[in-house]
Amino acid sequence: MSIYLDYNATTPLDGRVLDVMLPFFREQFGNASSGHQSGRIARAAIDGAREQVARLVNAHPSQVVFTSGGTEANNLALKGCASRLMPGHIILSGVEHSSVRTPARVLQKHGWMLDEVGVDASGQLVVANLRTIFSGIPAGCSKIVAVMLANNETGVIYNVGSVAALAREFGATLLVDAVQAAGKISVDFADSGAQLMSLSAHKIYGPKGVGALIVDKAVDMEPVLHGGGHEKARRAGTENVAAIAGFGKAAELALTELSMRHAQAQALHHYLEARLRSELPQACIFGQQAERLPNTSFFALPGIEGETLLMNLDQAGLAVSSGSACGTGEVEPSHVLLAMGVTPERARGAIRVSLGKASRRDEIDCFIDCLKQQARVLQSFSTVACA
Ligand code: PLP
């Protein structure tokens, strides 16, 4: 038995995407910068994909800069903008992905100040905090704000509109990390008030190693990769034509199938959480008071280590994720849960289930049955008190 319930980590490649990609590994191997027929075919594929990706998030094709993924898009946004400004303030929410947090910390070493906007117990941004932070920054100081549209762990959807309104009022550049939101909920760059938005193909049934940064034309941005004039001199390097074409197809499918995928995931999600609440009433579901993605449940069972539960479920053929990061051998509790005020003991027990377009009700049944069995076994050994 093998049941995959970790679609926020990555998604399988859609067969229709693979079909679009294959010719670029075989006969259509041209370099998109070449001036001959084979180069023109590659260029046309990239241009087509640029339109498809732009359409997914209501952006203009000229605003799409292809990158090697969401991590590079976030790095390019933060480092690229910071390079063209006098060091000032970078303001992040406390729940950002490491691909935003880490480059922001790097910029701290180059004179930028780092401020953090808190989240409340439901996981939602405390927007009033942002006004306080902005008000304390001297006029004329550069300001970059980064906020995700939806959280990868809890699935909480952030009130980016309010952040954008404040960013506009105080003259800040806004990056929205839409890596987890795109393909799951409707995303509108033009309407968001953001100047920058990051995307990743492998979260929407596209290939790994390709993504995009959507860049408003008013943004002055230094490339991170220097070389040729690719991507209108915003990201040098010979384009990965197959991956970009695949990203385009995945974006097209994500848009045309959005409402169907959303409805399907939501129905299963309701079913999963209804069974959790009735059969494991001690489960604490994080972020459940906030608006969330239709596919994500992040929860903890008292007295159970998430890592142990994850390993036992893995042995039983169930792939889920824990909310802990294991960096130096120590299992660190999720920074997202800590930011929400969850105790480290409880946070260490968290596991995330994220559903995808191939998820089925019988898989949820199997997961809940296995979880109940594991909970009985592990809780009987446990000495950890429920926080
Ligand atoms: N941003 C968020 C919210 C993510 O969840 C991820 C990946 O999990 C990334 C950025 C990084 O994207 P990529 O894996 O394409 O580098």
XYZ file of C-alpha atoms and ligand atoms in Angstrom:
403
model
C 0.000 0.000 0.000
C 1.266 3.470 -0.807
C -0.806 6.575 -0.102
C 0.595 10.019 -0.818
C -0.847 12.824 1.309
C 1.989 15.341 1.028
C 1.014 17.446 -1.995
C 2.230 20.697 -0.393
C 5.757 19.237 -0.452
C 5.479 18.427 -4.126
C 3.039 17.069 -6.698
C 3.478 14.353 -9.323
C 4.030 15.489 -12.893
C 0.741 15.554 -14.812
C 0.931 13.231 -17.850
C -0.315 16.047 -20.089
C 2.596 18.181 -18.864
C 5.089 15.413 -19.586
C 3.725 15.118 -23.139
C 4.440 18.807 -23.721
C 7.949 18.497 -22.285
C 9.198 15.360 -24.060
C 9.879 16.839 -27.541
C 12.266 19.368 -25.962
C 14.400 16.533 -24.616
C 14.454 14.833 -28.015
C 14.173 16.443 -31.432
C 13.409 20.035 -30.314
C 16.664 20.579 -28.453
C 17.414 24.067 -29.760
C 18.777 26.963 -27.745
C 16.130 29.685 -27.525
C 18.813 32.326 -28.204
C 19.791 30.777 -31.563
C 18.734 32.635 -34.689
C 17.805 29.525 -36.698
C 14.659 27.427 -36.981
C 15.463 25.190 -34.022
C 16.108 28.226 -31.805
C 12.881 29.840 -32.962
C 10.900 26.734 -31.949
C 12.422 26.848 -28.460
C 11.758 30.600 -28.195
C 8.126 30.125 -29.241
C 7.686 27.463 -26.545
C 9.047 29.845 -23.895
C 6.877 32.705 -25.118
C 3.805 30.449 -25.019
C 4.622 29.304 -21.486
C 5.116 32.922 -20.410
C 1.569 33.672 -21.531
C 0.165 30.602 -19.773
C 1.914 31.418 -16.479
C 0.865 35.074 -16.706
C -2.759 34.022 -17.272
C -2.766 31.816 -14.160
C -2.096 34.835 -11.922
C -3.581 37.626 -14.065
C -0.230 39.224 -14.877
C 1.156 40.514 -18.184
C 3.511 38.063 -19.962
C 6.240 40.735 -19.940
C 6.144 40.603 -16.109
C 7.104 36.906 -15.955
C 10.763 36.102 -15.193
C 11.465 32.370 -15.295
C 13.677 31.065 -12.490
C 14.811 27.684 -11.165
C 11.890 27.636 -8.703
C 10.228 29.410 -5.811
C 13.438 29.642 -3.793
C 15.270 31.459 -6.557
C 12.257 33.707 -7.196
C 12.192 34.790 -3.540
C 15.977 35.318 -3.505
C 15.838 37.339 -6.705
C 13.002 39.494 -5.375
C 14.643 40.330 -2.064
C 18.304 40.531 -3.078
C 17.522 42.062 -6.482
C 15.458 44.913 -5.002
C 17.763 45.434 -2.023
C 20.764 45.834 -4.360
C 19.201 48.889 -5.986
C 18.229 50.601 -2.715
C 20.036 52.143 0.235
C 19.829 49.614 3.106
C 16.620 50.155 5.044
C 14.023 47.803 6.535
C 12.861 44.363 5.443
C 9.591 43.396 7.070
C 8.477 39.743 7.113
C 5.680 37.847 8.747
C 6.808 35.379 11.390
C 5.591 32.433 9.290
C 7.467 32.918 5.998
C 9.173 30.065 4.167
C 12.931 29.648 4.649
C 13.460 30.848 1.050
C 12.280 34.279 2.256
C 13.617 34.211 5.812
C 17.149 33.153 4.902
C 17.882 35.754 2.166
C 16.393 38.405 4.457
C 18.889 37.372 7.149
C 21.699 37.535 4.575
C 20.649 41.088 3.753
C 20.848 41.914 7.468
C 24.610 41.407 7.134
C 24.578 44.097 4.437
C 23.014 46.721 6.660
C 19.299 45.976 6.312
C 17.185 45.956 9.483
C 14.780 43.041 9.903
C 11.308 43.526 11.388
C 8.726 40.813 11.998
C 4.952 41.094 11.763
C 3.283 38.754 14.227
C 0.443 36.309 13.642
C -2.363 35.572 16.090
C -3.336 32.180 17.540
C -5.380 31.363 14.421
C -2.294 31.975 12.272
C -3.638 35.163 10.703
C -1.390 38.220 10.300
C -1.798 40.991 12.853
C -1.919 43.781 10.294
C -2.004 46.468 13.022
C 1.566 45.363 13.873
C 2.632 46.302 10.375
C 1.275 49.847 10.752
C 3.199 50.188 14.028
C 6.401 48.946 12.356
C 5.977 51.290 9.364
C 5.225 54.244 11.646
C 8.492 53.686 13.483
C 10.634 53.759 10.318
C 12.064 57.200 9.461
C 10.599 58.775 6.320
C 12.735 58.225 3.218
C 14.080 54.887 4.470
C 13.831 51.971 1.979
C 11.206 49.377 2.869
C 10.616 45.872 1.465
C 7.757 43.735 2.796
C 7.411 39.989 2.169
C 4.234 38.107 2.993
C 3.061 34.747 1.725
C -0.404 34.358 0.232
C -0.973 30.967 1.860
C 1.078 29.122 4.423
C 2.700 25.837 3.394
C 2.196 24.241 6.829
C -1.165 25.445 8.147
C -2.715 26.402 4.799
C -3.831 29.714 6.341
C -4.598 32.290 3.646
C -3.288 35.753 4.506
C -5.007 39.043 4.163
C -2.558 40.338 1.579
C -4.966 43.103 0.469
C -4.596 44.895 3.822
C -0.818 44.457 3.717
C -0.726 45.900 0.187
C -2.809 48.915 1.231
C -0.374 49.692 4.061
C 2.653 49.050 1.842
C 1.258 51.567 -0.644
C 0.560 54.123 2.098
C 4.121 53.890 3.422
C 5.871 53.504 0.060
C 7.125 49.932 0.570
C 7.837 47.332 -2.130
C 5.716 44.210 -1.551
C 6.721 40.620 -2.379
C 3.952 38.030 -2.177
C 5.060 34.393 -2.040
C 2.234 32.660 -3.894
C 4.028 29.309 -4.248
C 1.451 27.386 -2.182
C -1.584 29.425 -3.172
C -1.290 29.226 -6.971
C -3.327 26.382 -8.421
C -5.267 25.934 -5.166
C -7.082 29.278 -4.935
C -7.512 32.064 -7.430
C -4.473 34.381 -7.535
C -4.598 37.849 -9.089
C -1.287 39.700 -9.376
C -2.781 42.793 -11.029
C -5.327 43.173 -8.254
C -3.056 42.182 -5.355
C -1.221 45.475 -4.956
C 2.063 43.526 -4.886
C 5.056 44.499 -7.026
C 6.594 41.013 -6.904
C 5.117 37.519 -6.726
C 6.870 34.141 -6.611
C 5.607 30.890 -8.129
C 6.844 27.307 -8.431
C 5.892 24.675 -11.015
C 6.294 21.542 -8.911
C 3.464 22.561 -6.579
C 0.995 22.568 -9.498
C 1.804 19.221 -11.177
C 4.633 20.724 -13.194
C 8.338 19.792 -13.162
C 10.731 20.516 -10.315
C 13.434 23.132 -10.782
C 11.390 25.798 -12.537
C 9.394 28.726 -11.222
C 8.824 32.380 -11.867
C 9.036 35.793 -10.342
C 6.314 38.156 -11.493
C 7.765 41.661 -11.548
C 5.879 44.920 -11.893
C 7.544 47.173 -14.471
C 8.046 49.922 -11.866
C 10.389 47.686 -9.840
C 14.097 48.370 -10.184
C 15.850 45.042 -9.670
C 19.452 43.906 -10.020
C 19.824 40.324 -11.324
C 21.253 37.738 -8.957
C 22.661 35.704 -11.857
C 24.728 37.793 -14.262
C 25.658 36.663 -17.753
C 23.779 36.972 -21.039
C 20.694 39.070 -21.535
C 18.178 36.265 -20.933
C 14.794 37.084 -19.440
C 15.247 40.733 -20.488
C 18.532 40.855 -18.537
C 16.751 39.960 -15.299
C 17.980 36.334 -15.022
C 20.932 35.152 -17.079
C 21.391 31.557 -18.233
C 20.279 29.378 -21.152
C 16.610 28.641 -20.566
C 15.466 25.166 -19.522
C 12.998 24.980 -22.398
C 11.420 21.631 -21.475
C 10.841 22.680 -17.878
C 9.473 26.099 -18.849
C 7.134 24.561 -21.439
C 5.981 22.075 -18.782
C 5.415 24.894 -16.289
C 3.294 26.675 -18.896
C 1.127 23.601 -19.487
C 0.784 22.981 -15.729
C -0.289 26.613 -15.269
C -2.848 26.314 -18.076
C -4.317 23.160 -16.519
C -4.274 24.690 -13.026
C -6.344 27.588 -14.324
C -8.859 25.589 -16.361
C -9.301 22.976 -13.621
C -9.087 25.343 -10.645
C -12.729 25.237 -9.586
C -12.954 21.461 -10.054
C -9.735 20.818 -8.089
C -10.841 23.264 -5.392
C -14.252 21.640 -4.945
C -12.788 18.131 -4.913
C -10.114 19.009 -2.347
C -12.559 20.898 -0.164
C -15.022 18.003 -0.004
C -12.250 15.576 0.988
C -10.789 18.089 3.433
C -14.154 18.476 5.176
C -14.432 14.709 5.346
C -10.904 14.317 6.762
C -11.399 16.945 9.461
C -14.900 15.714 10.340
C -13.496 12.234 10.959
C -10.553 13.693 12.904
C -12.884 15.719 15.131
C -15.273 12.876 15.824
C -12.830 9.958 16.129
C -9.752 11.712 17.531
C -11.368 14.572 19.452
C -8.111 15.263 21.281
C -6.537 16.364 17.950
C -5.755 20.049 17.800
C -6.161 21.397 14.229
C -3.996 24.473 13.747
C -5.356 27.528 11.970
C -8.893 26.171 11.836
C -10.415 29.538 12.808
C -8.787 31.219 9.811
C -9.548 30.901 6.121
C -7.374 28.061 4.804
C -6.372 26.358 1.570
C -8.898 23.693 0.597
C -6.321 20.897 0.819
C -4.268 21.405 4.008
C -4.709 20.101 7.572
C -2.001 20.595 10.167
C -2.713 19.026 13.532
C -1.197 17.477 16.636
C -2.257 14.683 18.930
C -1.313 15.213 22.564
C 1.521 13.120 23.889
C 2.807 12.072 20.458
C 6.046 13.058 18.743
C 5.328 14.087 15.139
C 8.580 12.569 13.857
C 7.809 9.169 15.413
C 4.271 9.236 14.094
C 5.568 10.207 10.653
C 7.997 7.249 10.605
C 5.338 4.786 11.743
C 2.879 6.057 9.149
C 5.628 5.841 6.525
C 6.209 2.194 7.421
C 2.504 1.628 6.950
C 2.770 3.175 3.448
C 1.350 6.608 4.249
C 3.320 9.709 3.186
C 2.549 12.795 5.288
C 4.791 15.537 6.624
C 5.759 16.603 10.117
C 5.828 20.228 11.104
C 9.355 19.938 12.401
C 12.608 20.709 10.711
C 15.523 18.420 11.370
C 18.624 20.495 10.699
C 21.447 19.620 13.051
C 20.130 16.261 14.237
C 17.867 18.053 16.724
C 14.211 18.068 15.759
C 13.125 21.700 15.785
C 9.449 22.510 16.263
C 7.766 24.370 13.415
C 8.536 28.108 13.480
C 5.041 28.660 12.075
C 3.403 27.047 15.102
C 5.746 28.785 17.534
C 4.830 32.119 15.893
C 1.159 31.228 16.545
C 1.932 30.804 20.236
C 1.798 26.987 20.228
C 4.065 25.440 22.884
C 7.213 23.668 21.607
C 5.952 20.346 23.093
C 2.707 20.498 21.187
C 4.394 21.835 18.035
C 6.732 18.816 18.027
C 3.681 16.595 17.700
C 2.358 18.250 14.552
C 1.771 16.445 11.293
C 0.547 17.879 8.011
C -1.794 16.197 5.565
C -2.035 17.914 2.192
C -4.410 16.589 -0.434
C -4.066 16.668 -4.209
C -6.112 16.121 -7.327
C -5.639 12.354 -7.197
C -6.599 12.035 -3.506
C -9.557 9.758 -2.760
C -11.962 9.198 0.113
C -10.743 5.625 0.681
C -7.211 7.013 1.168
C -8.509 9.316 3.902
C -10.302 6.332 5.488
C -7.084 4.348 5.462
C -5.140 7.279 6.901
C -7.602 7.892 9.767
C -7.754 4.187 10.641
C -3.969 3.950 10.696
C -3.668 7.199 12.664
C -6.088 5.927 15.316
C -4.133 2.715 15.639
C -0.792 4.552 15.879
C -2.220 7.067 18.350
C -3.315 4.222 20.652
C 0.122 2.590 20.520
C 2.189 5.773 20.860
C 0.017 7.352 23.540
C 0.315 4.215 25.648
C 4.135 4.735 25.641
C 3.994 8.470 25.994
C 5.111 10.494 28.957
C 4.629 13.849 27.238
C 1.756 15.783 28.759
C -0.799 17.536 26.569
C 0.192 21.201 26.450
N 7.622 29.309 -0.786
C 6.785 28.436 -0.209
C 5.611 28.942 0.557
C 7.008 27.059 -0.323
O 6.160 26.202 0.253
C 8.115 26.616 -1.071
C 8.418 25.167 -1.196
O 7.979 24.352 -0.438
C 8.975 27.569 -1.660
C 8.696 28.907 -1.496
C 10.182 27.162 -2.449
O 9.830 26.702 -3.728
P 10.812 25.717 -4.543
O 10.653 24.358 -3.938
O 10.302 25.790 -5.945
O 12.183 26.251 -4.408
